[in-house]
Tab-separated table of N, CA and C in Angstrom:
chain	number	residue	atom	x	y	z
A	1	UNK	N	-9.148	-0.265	12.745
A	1	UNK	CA	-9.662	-1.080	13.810
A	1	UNK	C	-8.513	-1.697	14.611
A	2	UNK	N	-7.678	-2.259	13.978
A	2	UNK	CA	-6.562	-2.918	14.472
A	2	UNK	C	-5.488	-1.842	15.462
A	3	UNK	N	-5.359	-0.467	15.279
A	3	UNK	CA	-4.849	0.351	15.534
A	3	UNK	C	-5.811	1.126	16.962
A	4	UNK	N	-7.040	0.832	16.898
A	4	UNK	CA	-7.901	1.494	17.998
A	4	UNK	C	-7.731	0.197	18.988
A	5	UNK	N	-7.568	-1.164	18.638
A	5	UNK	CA	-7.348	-1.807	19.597
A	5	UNK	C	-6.426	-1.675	19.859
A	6	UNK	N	-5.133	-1.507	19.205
A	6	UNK	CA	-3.539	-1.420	20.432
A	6	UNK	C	-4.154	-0.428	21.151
A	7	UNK	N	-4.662	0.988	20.811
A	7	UNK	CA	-4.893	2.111	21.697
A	7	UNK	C	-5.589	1.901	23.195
A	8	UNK	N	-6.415	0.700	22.834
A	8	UNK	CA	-7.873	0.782	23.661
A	8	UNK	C	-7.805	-1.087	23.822
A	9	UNK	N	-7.069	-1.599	24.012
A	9	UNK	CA	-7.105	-3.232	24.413
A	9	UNK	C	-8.104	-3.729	25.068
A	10	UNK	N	-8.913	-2.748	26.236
A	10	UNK	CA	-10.130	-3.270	27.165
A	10	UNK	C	-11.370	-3.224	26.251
A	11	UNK	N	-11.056	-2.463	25.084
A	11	UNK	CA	-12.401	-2.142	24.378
A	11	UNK	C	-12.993	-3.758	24.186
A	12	UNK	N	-14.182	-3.997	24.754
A	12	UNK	CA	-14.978	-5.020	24.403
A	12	UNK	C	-15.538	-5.122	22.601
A	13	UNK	N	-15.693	-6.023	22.002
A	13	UNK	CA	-15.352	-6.184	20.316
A	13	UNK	C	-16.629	-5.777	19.836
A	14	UNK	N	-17.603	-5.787	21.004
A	14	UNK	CA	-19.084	-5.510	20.503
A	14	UNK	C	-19.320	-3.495	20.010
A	15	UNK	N	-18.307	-2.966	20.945
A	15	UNK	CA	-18.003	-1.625	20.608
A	15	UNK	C	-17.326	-1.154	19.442
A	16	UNK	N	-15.838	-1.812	19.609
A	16	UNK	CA	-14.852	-1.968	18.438
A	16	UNK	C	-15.498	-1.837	17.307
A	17	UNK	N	-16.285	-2.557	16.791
A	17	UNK	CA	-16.363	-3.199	15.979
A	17	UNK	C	-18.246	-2.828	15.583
A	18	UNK	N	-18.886	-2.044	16.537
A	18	UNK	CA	-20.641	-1.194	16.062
A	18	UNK	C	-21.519	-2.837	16.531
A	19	UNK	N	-21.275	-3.701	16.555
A	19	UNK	CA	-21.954	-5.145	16.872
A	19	UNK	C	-23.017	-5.125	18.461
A	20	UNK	N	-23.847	-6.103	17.937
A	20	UNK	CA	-24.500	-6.083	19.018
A	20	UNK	C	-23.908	-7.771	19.448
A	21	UNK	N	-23.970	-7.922	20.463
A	21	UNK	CA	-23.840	-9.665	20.539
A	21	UNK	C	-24.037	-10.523	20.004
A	22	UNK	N	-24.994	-10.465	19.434
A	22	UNK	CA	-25.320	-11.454	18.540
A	22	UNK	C	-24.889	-11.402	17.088
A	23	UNK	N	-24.405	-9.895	16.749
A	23	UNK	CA	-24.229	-10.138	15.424
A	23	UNK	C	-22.155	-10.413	15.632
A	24	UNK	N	-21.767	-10.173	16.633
A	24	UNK	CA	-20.379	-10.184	17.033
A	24	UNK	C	-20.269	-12.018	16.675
A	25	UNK	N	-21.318	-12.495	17.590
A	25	UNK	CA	-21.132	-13.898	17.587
A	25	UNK	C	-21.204	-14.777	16.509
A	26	UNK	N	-22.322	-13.937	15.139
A	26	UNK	CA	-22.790	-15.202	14.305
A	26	UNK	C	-21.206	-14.199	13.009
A	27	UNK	N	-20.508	-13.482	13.197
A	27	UNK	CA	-19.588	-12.838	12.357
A	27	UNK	C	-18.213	-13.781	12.727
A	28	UNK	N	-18.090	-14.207	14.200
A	28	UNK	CA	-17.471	-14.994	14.607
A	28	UNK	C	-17.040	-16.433	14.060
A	29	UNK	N	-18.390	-16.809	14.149
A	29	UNK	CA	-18.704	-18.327	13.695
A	29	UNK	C	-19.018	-18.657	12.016
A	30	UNK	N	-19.208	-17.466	11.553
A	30	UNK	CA	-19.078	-17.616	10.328
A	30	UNK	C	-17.895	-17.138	9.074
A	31	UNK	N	-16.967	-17.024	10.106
A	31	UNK	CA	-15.641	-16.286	9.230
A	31	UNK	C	-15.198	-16.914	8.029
A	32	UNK	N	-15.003	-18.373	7.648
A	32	UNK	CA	-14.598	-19.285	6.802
A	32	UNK	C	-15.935	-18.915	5.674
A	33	UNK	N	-17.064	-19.188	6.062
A	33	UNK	CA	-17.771	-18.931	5.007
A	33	UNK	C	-17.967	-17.342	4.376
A	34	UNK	N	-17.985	-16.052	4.896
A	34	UNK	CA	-17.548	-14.822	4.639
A	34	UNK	C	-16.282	-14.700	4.144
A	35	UNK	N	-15.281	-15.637	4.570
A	35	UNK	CA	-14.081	-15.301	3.858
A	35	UNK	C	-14.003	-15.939	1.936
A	36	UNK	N	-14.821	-17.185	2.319
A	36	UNK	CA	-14.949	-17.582	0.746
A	36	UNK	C	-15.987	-17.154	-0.018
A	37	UNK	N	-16.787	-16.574	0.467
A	37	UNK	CA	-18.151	-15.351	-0.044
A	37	UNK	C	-17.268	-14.176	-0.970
A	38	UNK	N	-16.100	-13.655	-0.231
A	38	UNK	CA	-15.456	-12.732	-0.145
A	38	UNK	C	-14.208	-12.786	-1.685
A	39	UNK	N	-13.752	-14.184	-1.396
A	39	UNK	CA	-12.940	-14.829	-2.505
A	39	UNK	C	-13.856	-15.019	-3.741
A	40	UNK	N	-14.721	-15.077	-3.689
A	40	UNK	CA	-15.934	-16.341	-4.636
A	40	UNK	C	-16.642	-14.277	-5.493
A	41	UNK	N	-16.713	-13.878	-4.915
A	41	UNK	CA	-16.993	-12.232	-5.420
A	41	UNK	C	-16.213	-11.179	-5.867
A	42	UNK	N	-14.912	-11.619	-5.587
A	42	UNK	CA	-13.456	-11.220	-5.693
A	42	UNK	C	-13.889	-9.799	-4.791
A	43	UNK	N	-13.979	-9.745	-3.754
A	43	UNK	CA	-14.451	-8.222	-2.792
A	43	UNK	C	-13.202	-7.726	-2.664
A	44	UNK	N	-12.079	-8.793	-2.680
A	44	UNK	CA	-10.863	-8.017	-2.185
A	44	UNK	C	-10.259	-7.216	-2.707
A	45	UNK	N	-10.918	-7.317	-4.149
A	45	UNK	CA	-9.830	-6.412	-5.111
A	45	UNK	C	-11.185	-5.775	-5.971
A	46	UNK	N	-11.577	-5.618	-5.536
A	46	UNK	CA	-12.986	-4.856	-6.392
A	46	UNK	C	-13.167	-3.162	-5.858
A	47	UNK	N	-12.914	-2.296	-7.224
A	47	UNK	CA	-13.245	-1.255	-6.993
A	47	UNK	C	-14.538	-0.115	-7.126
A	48	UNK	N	-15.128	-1.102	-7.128
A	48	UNK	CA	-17.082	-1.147	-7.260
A	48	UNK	C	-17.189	-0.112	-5.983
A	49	UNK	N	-17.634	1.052	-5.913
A	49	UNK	CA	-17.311	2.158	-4.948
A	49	UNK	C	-18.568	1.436	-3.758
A	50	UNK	N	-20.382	1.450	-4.709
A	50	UNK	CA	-21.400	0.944	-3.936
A	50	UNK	C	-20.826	-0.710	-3.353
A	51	UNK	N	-20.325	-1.442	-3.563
A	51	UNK	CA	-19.337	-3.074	-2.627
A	51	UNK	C	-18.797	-2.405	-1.950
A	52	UNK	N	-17.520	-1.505	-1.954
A	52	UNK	CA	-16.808	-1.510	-1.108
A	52	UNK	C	-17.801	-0.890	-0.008
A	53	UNK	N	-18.150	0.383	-0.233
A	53	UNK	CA	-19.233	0.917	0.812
A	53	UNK	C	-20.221	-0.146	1.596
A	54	UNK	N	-20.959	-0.838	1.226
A	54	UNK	CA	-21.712	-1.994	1.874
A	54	UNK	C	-20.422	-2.629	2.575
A	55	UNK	N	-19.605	-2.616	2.115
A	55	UNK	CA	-18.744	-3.849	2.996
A	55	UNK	C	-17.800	-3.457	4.364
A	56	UNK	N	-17.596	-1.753	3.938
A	56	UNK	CA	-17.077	-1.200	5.654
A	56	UNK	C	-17.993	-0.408	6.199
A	57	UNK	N	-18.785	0.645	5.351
A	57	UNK	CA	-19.781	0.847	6.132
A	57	UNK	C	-20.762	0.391	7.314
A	58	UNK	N	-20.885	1.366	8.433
A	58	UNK	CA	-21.711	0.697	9.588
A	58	UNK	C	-23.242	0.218	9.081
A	59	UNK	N	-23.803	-1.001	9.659
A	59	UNK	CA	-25.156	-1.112	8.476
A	59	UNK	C	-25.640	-2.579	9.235
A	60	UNK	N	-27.080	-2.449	9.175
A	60	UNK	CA	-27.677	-3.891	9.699
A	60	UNK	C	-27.043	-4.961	9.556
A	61	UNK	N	-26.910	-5.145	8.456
A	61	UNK	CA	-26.353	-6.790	7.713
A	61	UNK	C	-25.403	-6.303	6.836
A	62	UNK	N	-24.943	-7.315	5.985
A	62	UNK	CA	-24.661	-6.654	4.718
A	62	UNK	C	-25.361	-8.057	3.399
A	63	UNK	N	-26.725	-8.069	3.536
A	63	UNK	CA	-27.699	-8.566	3.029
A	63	UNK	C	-27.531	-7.865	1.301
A	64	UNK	N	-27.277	-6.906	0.727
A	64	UNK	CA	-27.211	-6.274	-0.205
A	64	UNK	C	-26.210	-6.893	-1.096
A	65	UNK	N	-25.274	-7.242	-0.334
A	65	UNK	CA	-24.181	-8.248	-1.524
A	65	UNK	C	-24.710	-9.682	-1.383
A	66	UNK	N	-25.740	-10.101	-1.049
A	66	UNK	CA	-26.194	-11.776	-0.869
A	66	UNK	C	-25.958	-11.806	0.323
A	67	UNK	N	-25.287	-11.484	1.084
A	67	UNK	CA	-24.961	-12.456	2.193
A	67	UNK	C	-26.643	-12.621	2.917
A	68	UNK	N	-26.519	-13.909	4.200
A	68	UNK	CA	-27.833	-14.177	4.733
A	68	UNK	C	-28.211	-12.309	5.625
A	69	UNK	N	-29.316	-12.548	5.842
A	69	UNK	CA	-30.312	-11.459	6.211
A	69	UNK	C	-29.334	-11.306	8.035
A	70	UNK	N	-29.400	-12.648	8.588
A	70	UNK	CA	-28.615	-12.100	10.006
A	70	UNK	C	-27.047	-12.143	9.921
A	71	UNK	N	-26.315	-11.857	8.937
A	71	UNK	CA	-25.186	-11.762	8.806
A	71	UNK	C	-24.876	-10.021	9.184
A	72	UNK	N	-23.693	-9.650	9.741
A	72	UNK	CA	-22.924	-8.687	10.740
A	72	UNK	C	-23.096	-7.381	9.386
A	73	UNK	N	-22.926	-6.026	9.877
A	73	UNK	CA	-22.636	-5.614	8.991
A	73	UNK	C	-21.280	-5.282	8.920
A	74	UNK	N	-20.440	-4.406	8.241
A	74	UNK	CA	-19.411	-3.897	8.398
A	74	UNK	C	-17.814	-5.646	7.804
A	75	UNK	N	-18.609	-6.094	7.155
A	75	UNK	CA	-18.015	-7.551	6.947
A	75	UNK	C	-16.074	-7.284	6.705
A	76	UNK	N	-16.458	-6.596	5.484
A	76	UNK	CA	-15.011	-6.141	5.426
A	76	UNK	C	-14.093	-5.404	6.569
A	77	UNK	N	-14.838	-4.702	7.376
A	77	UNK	CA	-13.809	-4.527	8.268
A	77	UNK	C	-13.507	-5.563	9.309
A	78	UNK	N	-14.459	-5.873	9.620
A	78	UNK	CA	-14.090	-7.380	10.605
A	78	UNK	C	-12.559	-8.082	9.858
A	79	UNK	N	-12.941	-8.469	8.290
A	79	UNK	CA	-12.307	-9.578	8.292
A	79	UNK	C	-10.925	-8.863	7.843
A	80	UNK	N	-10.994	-7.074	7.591
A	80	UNK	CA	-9.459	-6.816	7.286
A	80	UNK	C	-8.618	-6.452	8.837
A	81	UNK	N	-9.668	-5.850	9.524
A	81	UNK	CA	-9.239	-6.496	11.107
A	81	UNK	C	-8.223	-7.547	11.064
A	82	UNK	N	-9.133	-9.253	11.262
A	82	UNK	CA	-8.563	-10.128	11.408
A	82	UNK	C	-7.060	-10.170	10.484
A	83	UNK	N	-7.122	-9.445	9.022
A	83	UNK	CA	-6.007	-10.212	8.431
A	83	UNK	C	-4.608	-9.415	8.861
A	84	UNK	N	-5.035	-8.197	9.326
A	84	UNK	CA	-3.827	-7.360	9.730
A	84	UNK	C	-3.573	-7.769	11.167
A	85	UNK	N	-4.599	-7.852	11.855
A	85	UNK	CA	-3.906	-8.317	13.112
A	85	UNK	C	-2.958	-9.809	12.964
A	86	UNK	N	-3.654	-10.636	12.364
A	86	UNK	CA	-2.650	-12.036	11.641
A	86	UNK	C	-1.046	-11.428	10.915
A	87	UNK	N	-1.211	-10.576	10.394
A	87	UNK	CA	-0.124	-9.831	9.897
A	87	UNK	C	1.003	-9.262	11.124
A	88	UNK	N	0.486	-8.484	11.762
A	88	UNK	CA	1.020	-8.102	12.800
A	88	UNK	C	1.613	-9.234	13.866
A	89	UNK	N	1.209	-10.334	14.154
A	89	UNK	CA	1.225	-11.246	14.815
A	89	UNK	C	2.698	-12.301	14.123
A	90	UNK	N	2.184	-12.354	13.218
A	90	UNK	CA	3.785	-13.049	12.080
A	90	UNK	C	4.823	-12.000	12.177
A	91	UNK	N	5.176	-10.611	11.904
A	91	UNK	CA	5.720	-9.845	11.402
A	91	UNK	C	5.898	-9.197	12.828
A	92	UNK	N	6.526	-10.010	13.799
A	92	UNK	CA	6.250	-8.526	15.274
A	92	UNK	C	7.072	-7.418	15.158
A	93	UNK	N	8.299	-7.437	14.744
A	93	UNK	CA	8.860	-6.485	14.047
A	93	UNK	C	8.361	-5.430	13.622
A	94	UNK	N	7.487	-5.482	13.222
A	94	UNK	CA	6.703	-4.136	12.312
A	94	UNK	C	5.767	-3.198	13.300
A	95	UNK	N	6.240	-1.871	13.058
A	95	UNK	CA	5.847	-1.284	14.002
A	95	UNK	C	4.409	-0.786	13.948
A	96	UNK	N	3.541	-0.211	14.602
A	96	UNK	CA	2.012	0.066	13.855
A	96	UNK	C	2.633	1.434	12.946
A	97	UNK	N	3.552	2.261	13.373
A	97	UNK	CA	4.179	3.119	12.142
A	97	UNK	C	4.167	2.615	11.087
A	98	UNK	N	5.131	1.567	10.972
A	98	UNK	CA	5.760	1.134	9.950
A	98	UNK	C	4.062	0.244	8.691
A	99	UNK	N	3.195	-0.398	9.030
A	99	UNK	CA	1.769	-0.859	9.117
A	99	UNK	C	1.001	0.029	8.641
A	100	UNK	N	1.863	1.212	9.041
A	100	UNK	CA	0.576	2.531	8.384
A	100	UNK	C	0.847	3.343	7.408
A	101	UNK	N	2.398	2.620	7.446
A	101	UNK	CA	3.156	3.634	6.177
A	101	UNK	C	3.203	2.502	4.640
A	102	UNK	N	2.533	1.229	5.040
A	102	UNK	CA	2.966	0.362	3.943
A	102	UNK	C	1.989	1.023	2.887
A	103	UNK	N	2.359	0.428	1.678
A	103	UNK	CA	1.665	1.067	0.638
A	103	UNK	C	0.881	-0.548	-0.223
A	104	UNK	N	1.339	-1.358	0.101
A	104	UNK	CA	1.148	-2.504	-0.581
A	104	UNK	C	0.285	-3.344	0.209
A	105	UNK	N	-0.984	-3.443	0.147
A	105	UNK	CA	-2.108	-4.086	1.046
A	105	UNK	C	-1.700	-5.489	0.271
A	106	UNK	N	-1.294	-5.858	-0.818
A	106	UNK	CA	-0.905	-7.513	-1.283
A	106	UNK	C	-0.042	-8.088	-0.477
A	107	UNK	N	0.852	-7.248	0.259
A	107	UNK	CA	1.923	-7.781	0.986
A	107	UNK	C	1.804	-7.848	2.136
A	108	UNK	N	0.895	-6.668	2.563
A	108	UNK	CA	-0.023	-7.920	4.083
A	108	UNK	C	-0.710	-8.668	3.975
A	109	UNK	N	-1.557	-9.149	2.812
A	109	UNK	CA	-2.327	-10.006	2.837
A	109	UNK	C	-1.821	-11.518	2.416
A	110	UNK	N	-0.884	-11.449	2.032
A	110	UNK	CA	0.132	-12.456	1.950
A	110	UNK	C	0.684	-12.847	2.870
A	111	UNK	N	1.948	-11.726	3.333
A	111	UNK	CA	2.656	-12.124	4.937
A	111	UNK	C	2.051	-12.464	6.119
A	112	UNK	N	-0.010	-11.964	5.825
A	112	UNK	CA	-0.846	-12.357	7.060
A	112	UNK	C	-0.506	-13.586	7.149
A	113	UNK	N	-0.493	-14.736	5.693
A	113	UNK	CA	-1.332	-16.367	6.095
A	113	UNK	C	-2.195	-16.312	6.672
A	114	UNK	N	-2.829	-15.500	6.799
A	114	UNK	CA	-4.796	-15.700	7.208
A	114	UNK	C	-5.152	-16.534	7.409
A	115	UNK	N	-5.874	-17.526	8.091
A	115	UNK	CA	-6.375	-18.569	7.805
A	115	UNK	C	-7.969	-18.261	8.752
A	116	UNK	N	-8.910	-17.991	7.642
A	116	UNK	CA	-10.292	-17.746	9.024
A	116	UNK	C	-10.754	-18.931	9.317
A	117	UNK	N	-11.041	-18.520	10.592
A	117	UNK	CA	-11.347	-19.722	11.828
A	117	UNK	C	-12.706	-20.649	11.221
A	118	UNK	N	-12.165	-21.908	11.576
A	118	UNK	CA	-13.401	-22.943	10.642
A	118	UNK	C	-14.465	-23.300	12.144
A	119	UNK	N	-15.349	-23.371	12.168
A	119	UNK	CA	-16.356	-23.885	12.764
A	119	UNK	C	-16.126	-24.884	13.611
């Protein structure tokens, strides 16, 4: 995702990203609580094949792991979106080569400092 936007910068996020407006908006406003949904389930490091699938897969909601019924689908990619672009943003140095050749997703998710947006 992060890589189709350097390509495609005009792309509006509702495309990017399979969203309709409304689900762009309430994925928006609810990042802090998806991100500790996310922590609180350990999603980040879970190799549960049916989680991970619900969580990048394109899909109504992602109601199937708990989350609420109008929650976005595709959760995990939104929010690994956000943490690599946060990554990229600290680290300008790093080329999207260099981003695609890393092997260690702990060490972007670290060097991101993430912090999802609070309400």
């Amino acid at each position: 995702m992060y890589l189709l936007k350097q390509i495609l910068p005009e792309i509006n996020d509702t495309i990017l990203f399979e969203y309709t407006p409304k689900q762009l908006d309430w994925i928006q406003n609810n990042e802090q609580e998806m991100w500790s949904y996310f922590i609180k389930n350990d999603f980040f490091y879970t190799t549960d094949q049916y989680k991970i699938k619900r969580l990048i897969d394109p899909g109504p909601n992602s109601q199937a792991l708990g989350m609420p019924l109008n929650s976005a689908g595709q959760t995990g990619c939104y929010l690994g979106y956000r943490i690599v672009d946060s990554y990229m943003k600290r680290n300008s140095e790093t080329s999207e080569s260099e981003l695609m050749s890393e092997k260690n997703p702990q060490k972007i998710l670290e060097l991101s400092k993430f912090k999802p947006k609070i309400k």
